[in-house]
Every structure is written in structure tokens, then in C-alpha cells.
Amino acid sequence: RSKSTFVPDCDEKFHTYMLDWNAEGMNFWVDHKRLNRFENQHKTVAEWPFDQAFHLILNIAVGGNWGGQKGVDENAWPQQMLVDYVRVYQ
């Protein structure tokens, strides 16, 4: 159950990315617009493995469009990820 979206100016201005995660499901948002929902069907742990502790990892993947087949695309440099803030609520 996946979905993708394109944020055309993600490299030009700040955006708000949000994950609202509770026992009933997960809602994924960009700039306060919900893009996807993943619901807990209350079946098996294989279908809902999210009832445990997790770590938050912010990642900037580098390599261009090669998918790792040819190493890192040297034309992808320089790159940076600017984060204004991260909030976690319980």
C-alpha cells in the first residue's frame, strides 16, 4: 500500500511534511494536504508492524537516477538538506 507524490519546488522552498500516526492508522501530509492514509486492519503483525518503538531517521539519498547501478552521479553535487524543525508528539 504505497503512493507517491511530486513536490515540484521541494528544492526551492520549505514545505511541511507530516505523519499523523496512531493505533488506527497513519495519515501522510504535505503542506497540510493529506496525500495518503494507511489504515490498521487489526489483523496480523505482518500487516500492521507499527505497534512498537521506532526511530526517526532523516535521510538525503544521493546518487541521481541511476539507482546505485553506476555509483554516485557526480552531477548530483552539491546537495544539502535544510531542516527548520522536527516535532514529535506523543
PDB file of C-alpha atoms in Angstrom:
ATOM      1  CA  ARG A   1       0.000   0.000   0.000  1.00  0.00           C
ATOM      2  CA  SER A   2       2.049   2.879  -1.241  1.00  0.00           C
ATOM      3  CA  LYS A   3       1.594   6.124  -3.032  1.00  0.00           C
ATOM      4  CA  SER A   4       3.952   8.794  -4.263  1.00  0.00           C
ATOM      5  CA  THR A   5       3.628  12.463  -4.993  1.00  0.00           C
ATOM      6  CA  PHE A   6       5.808  15.051  -6.696  1.00  0.00           C
ATOM      7  CA  VAL A   7       6.552  18.329  -4.934  1.00  0.00           C
ATOM      8  CA  PRO A   8       7.794  20.459  -7.842  1.00  0.00           C
ATOM      9  CA  ASP A   9       9.582  23.131  -5.810  1.00  0.00           C
ATOM     10  CA  CYS A  10      10.906  20.965  -2.966  1.00  0.00           C
ATOM     11  CA  ASP A  11      14.429  22.149  -3.749  1.00  0.00           C
ATOM     12  CA  GLU A  12      13.467  25.834  -3.775  1.00  0.00           C
ATOM     13  CA  LYS A  13      11.403  26.452  -0.640  1.00  0.00           C
ATOM     14  CA  PHE A  14      10.442  24.908   2.676  1.00  0.00           C
ATOM     15  CA  HIS A  15       7.470  22.567   2.895  1.00  0.00           C
ATOM     16  CA  THR A  16       5.688  20.973   5.826  1.00  0.00           C
ATOM     17  CA  TYR A  17       5.800  17.172   5.807  1.00  0.00           C
ATOM     18  CA  MET A  18       3.721  15.410   8.422  1.00  0.00           C
ATOM     19  CA  LEU A  19       2.969  11.874   9.550  1.00  0.00           C
ATOM     20  CA  ASP A  20      -0.010  11.513  11.882  1.00  0.00           C
ATOM     21  CA  TRP A  21       0.405   8.030  13.350  1.00  0.00           C
ATOM     22  CA  ASN A  22      -1.894   6.423  15.909  1.00  0.00           C
ATOM     23  CA  ALA A  23      -3.279   2.969  16.706  1.00  0.00           C
ATOM     24  CA  GLU A  24      -5.922   3.218  13.966  1.00  0.00           C
ATOM     25  CA  GLY A  25      -3.726   4.277  11.060  1.00  0.00           C
ATOM     26  CA  MET A  26      -1.256   6.661   9.505  1.00  0.00           C
ATOM     27  CA  ASN A  27      -2.008   9.827   7.568  1.00  0.00           C
ATOM     28  CA  PHE A  28       0.656  11.377   5.350  1.00  0.00           C
ATOM     29  CA  TRP A  29       0.542  15.114   4.608  1.00  0.00           C
ATOM     30  CA  VAL A  30       2.463  17.707   2.592  1.00  0.00           C
ATOM     31  CA  ASP A  31       1.696  21.378   3.244  1.00  0.00           C
ATOM     32  CA  HIS A  32      -1.439  20.446   5.233  1.00  0.00           C
ATOM     33  CA  LYS A  33      -2.898  18.419   2.350  1.00  0.00           C
ATOM     34  CA  ARG A  34      -3.464  14.744   3.132  1.00  0.00           C
ATOM     35  CA  LEU A  35      -1.935  12.606   0.414  1.00  0.00           C
ATOM     36  CA  ASN A  36      -2.396   9.095   1.720  1.00  0.00           C
ATOM     37  CA  ARG A  37      -3.837   7.028   4.557  1.00  0.00           C
ATOM     38  CA  PHE A  38      -2.715   3.609   5.721  1.00  0.00           C
ATOM     39  CA  GLU A  39      -5.352   2.035   7.972  1.00  0.00           C
ATOM     40  CA  ASN A  40      -4.790  -0.541  10.684  1.00  0.00           C
ATOM     41  CA  GLN A  41      -6.982  -3.507   9.786  1.00  0.00           C
ATOM     42  CA  HIS A  42      -6.334  -5.058  13.239  1.00  0.00           C
ATOM     43  CA  LYS A  43      -5.236  -8.361  11.704  1.00  0.00           C
ATOM     44  CA  THR A  44      -1.658  -9.644  11.969  1.00  0.00           C
ATOM     45  CA  VAL A  45       1.655  -8.058  12.895  1.00  0.00           C
ATOM     46  CA  ALA A  46       2.761  -8.660   9.295  1.00  0.00           C
ATOM     47  CA  GLU A  47       0.030  -6.277   8.110  1.00  0.00           C
ATOM     48  CA  TRP A  48       0.476  -3.743  10.952  1.00  0.00           C
ATOM     49  CA  PRO A  49       4.007  -3.945  12.450  1.00  0.00           C
ATOM     50  CA  PHE A  50       3.769  -0.417  13.871  1.00  0.00           C
ATOM     51  CA  ASP A  51       2.857  -1.187  17.498  1.00  0.00           C
ATOM     52  CA  GLN A  52       6.454  -0.941  18.695  1.00  0.00           C
ATOM     53  CA  ALA A  53       9.154   1.674  19.210  1.00  0.00           C
ATOM     54  CA  PHE A  54      10.710   3.192  16.097  1.00  0.00           C
ATOM     55  CA  HIS A  55      13.475   5.688  15.356  1.00  0.00           C
ATOM     56  CA  LEU A  56      13.060   8.832  13.282  1.00  0.00           C
ATOM     57  CA  ILE A  57      15.674   8.992  10.510  1.00  0.00           C
ATOM     58  CA  LEU A  58      16.047  11.977   8.194  1.00  0.00           C
ATOM     59  CA  ASN A  59      17.851  10.847   5.066  1.00  0.00           C
ATOM     60  CA  ILE A  60      19.144  12.557   1.966  1.00  0.00           C
ATOM     61  CA  ALA A  61      19.720   9.880  -0.636  1.00  0.00           C
ATOM     62  CA  VAL A  62      22.476  10.750  -3.101  1.00  0.00           C
ATOM     63  CA  GLY A  63      23.115   9.222  -6.480  1.00  0.00           C
ATOM     64  CA  GLY A  64      20.775  10.740  -9.024  1.00  0.00           C
ATOM     65  CA  ASN A  65      18.556   8.480 -11.124  1.00  0.00           C
ATOM     66  CA  TRP A  66      20.964   5.587 -11.564  1.00  0.00           C
ATOM     67  CA  GLY A  67      19.606   3.524  -8.694  1.00  0.00           C
ATOM     68  CA  GLY A  68      23.101   2.640  -7.484  1.00  0.00           C
ATOM     69  CA  GLN A  69      23.986   0.720 -10.642  1.00  0.00           C
ATOM     70  CA  LYS A  70      26.831   3.051 -11.659  1.00  0.00           C
ATOM     71  CA  GLY A  71      27.850   4.511  -8.321  1.00  0.00           C
ATOM     72  CA  VAL A  72      27.131   8.124  -7.374  1.00  0.00           C
ATOM     73  CA  ASP A  73      26.222  10.516 -10.173  1.00  0.00           C
ATOM     74  CA  GLU A  74      28.896  13.240  -9.883  1.00  0.00           C
ATOM     75  CA  ASN A  75      26.453  15.725 -11.449  1.00  0.00           C
ATOM     76  CA  ALA A  76      24.252  15.383  -8.345  1.00  0.00           C
ATOM     77  CA  TRP A  77      26.663  17.557  -6.298  1.00  0.00           C
ATOM     78  CA  PRO A  78      26.474  19.773  -4.352  1.00  0.00           C
ATOM     79  CA  GLN A  79      23.496  18.690  -2.249  1.00  0.00           C
ATOM     80  CA  GLN A  80      22.163  19.660   1.154  1.00  0.00           C
ATOM     81  CA  MET A  81      19.110  19.021   3.277  1.00  0.00           C
ATOM     82  CA  LEU A  82      17.922  22.015   5.277  1.00  0.00           C
ATOM     83  CA  VAL A  83      15.566  21.241   8.159  1.00  0.00           C
ATOM     84  CA  ASP A  84      13.919  24.098  10.004  1.00  0.00           C
ATOM     85  CA  TYR A  85      12.477  21.941  12.791  1.00  0.00           C
ATOM     86  CA  VAL A  86      11.258  18.460  13.690  1.00  0.00           C
ATOM     87  CA  ARG A  87       8.465  17.898  16.194  1.00  0.00           C
ATOM     88  CA  VAL A  88       7.401  14.625  17.730  1.00  0.00           C
ATOM     89  CA  TYR A  89       4.273  14.401  19.899  1.00  0.00           C
ATOM     90  CA  GLN A  90       3.077  11.514  22.000  1.00  0.00           C
TER      91      GLN A  90
END
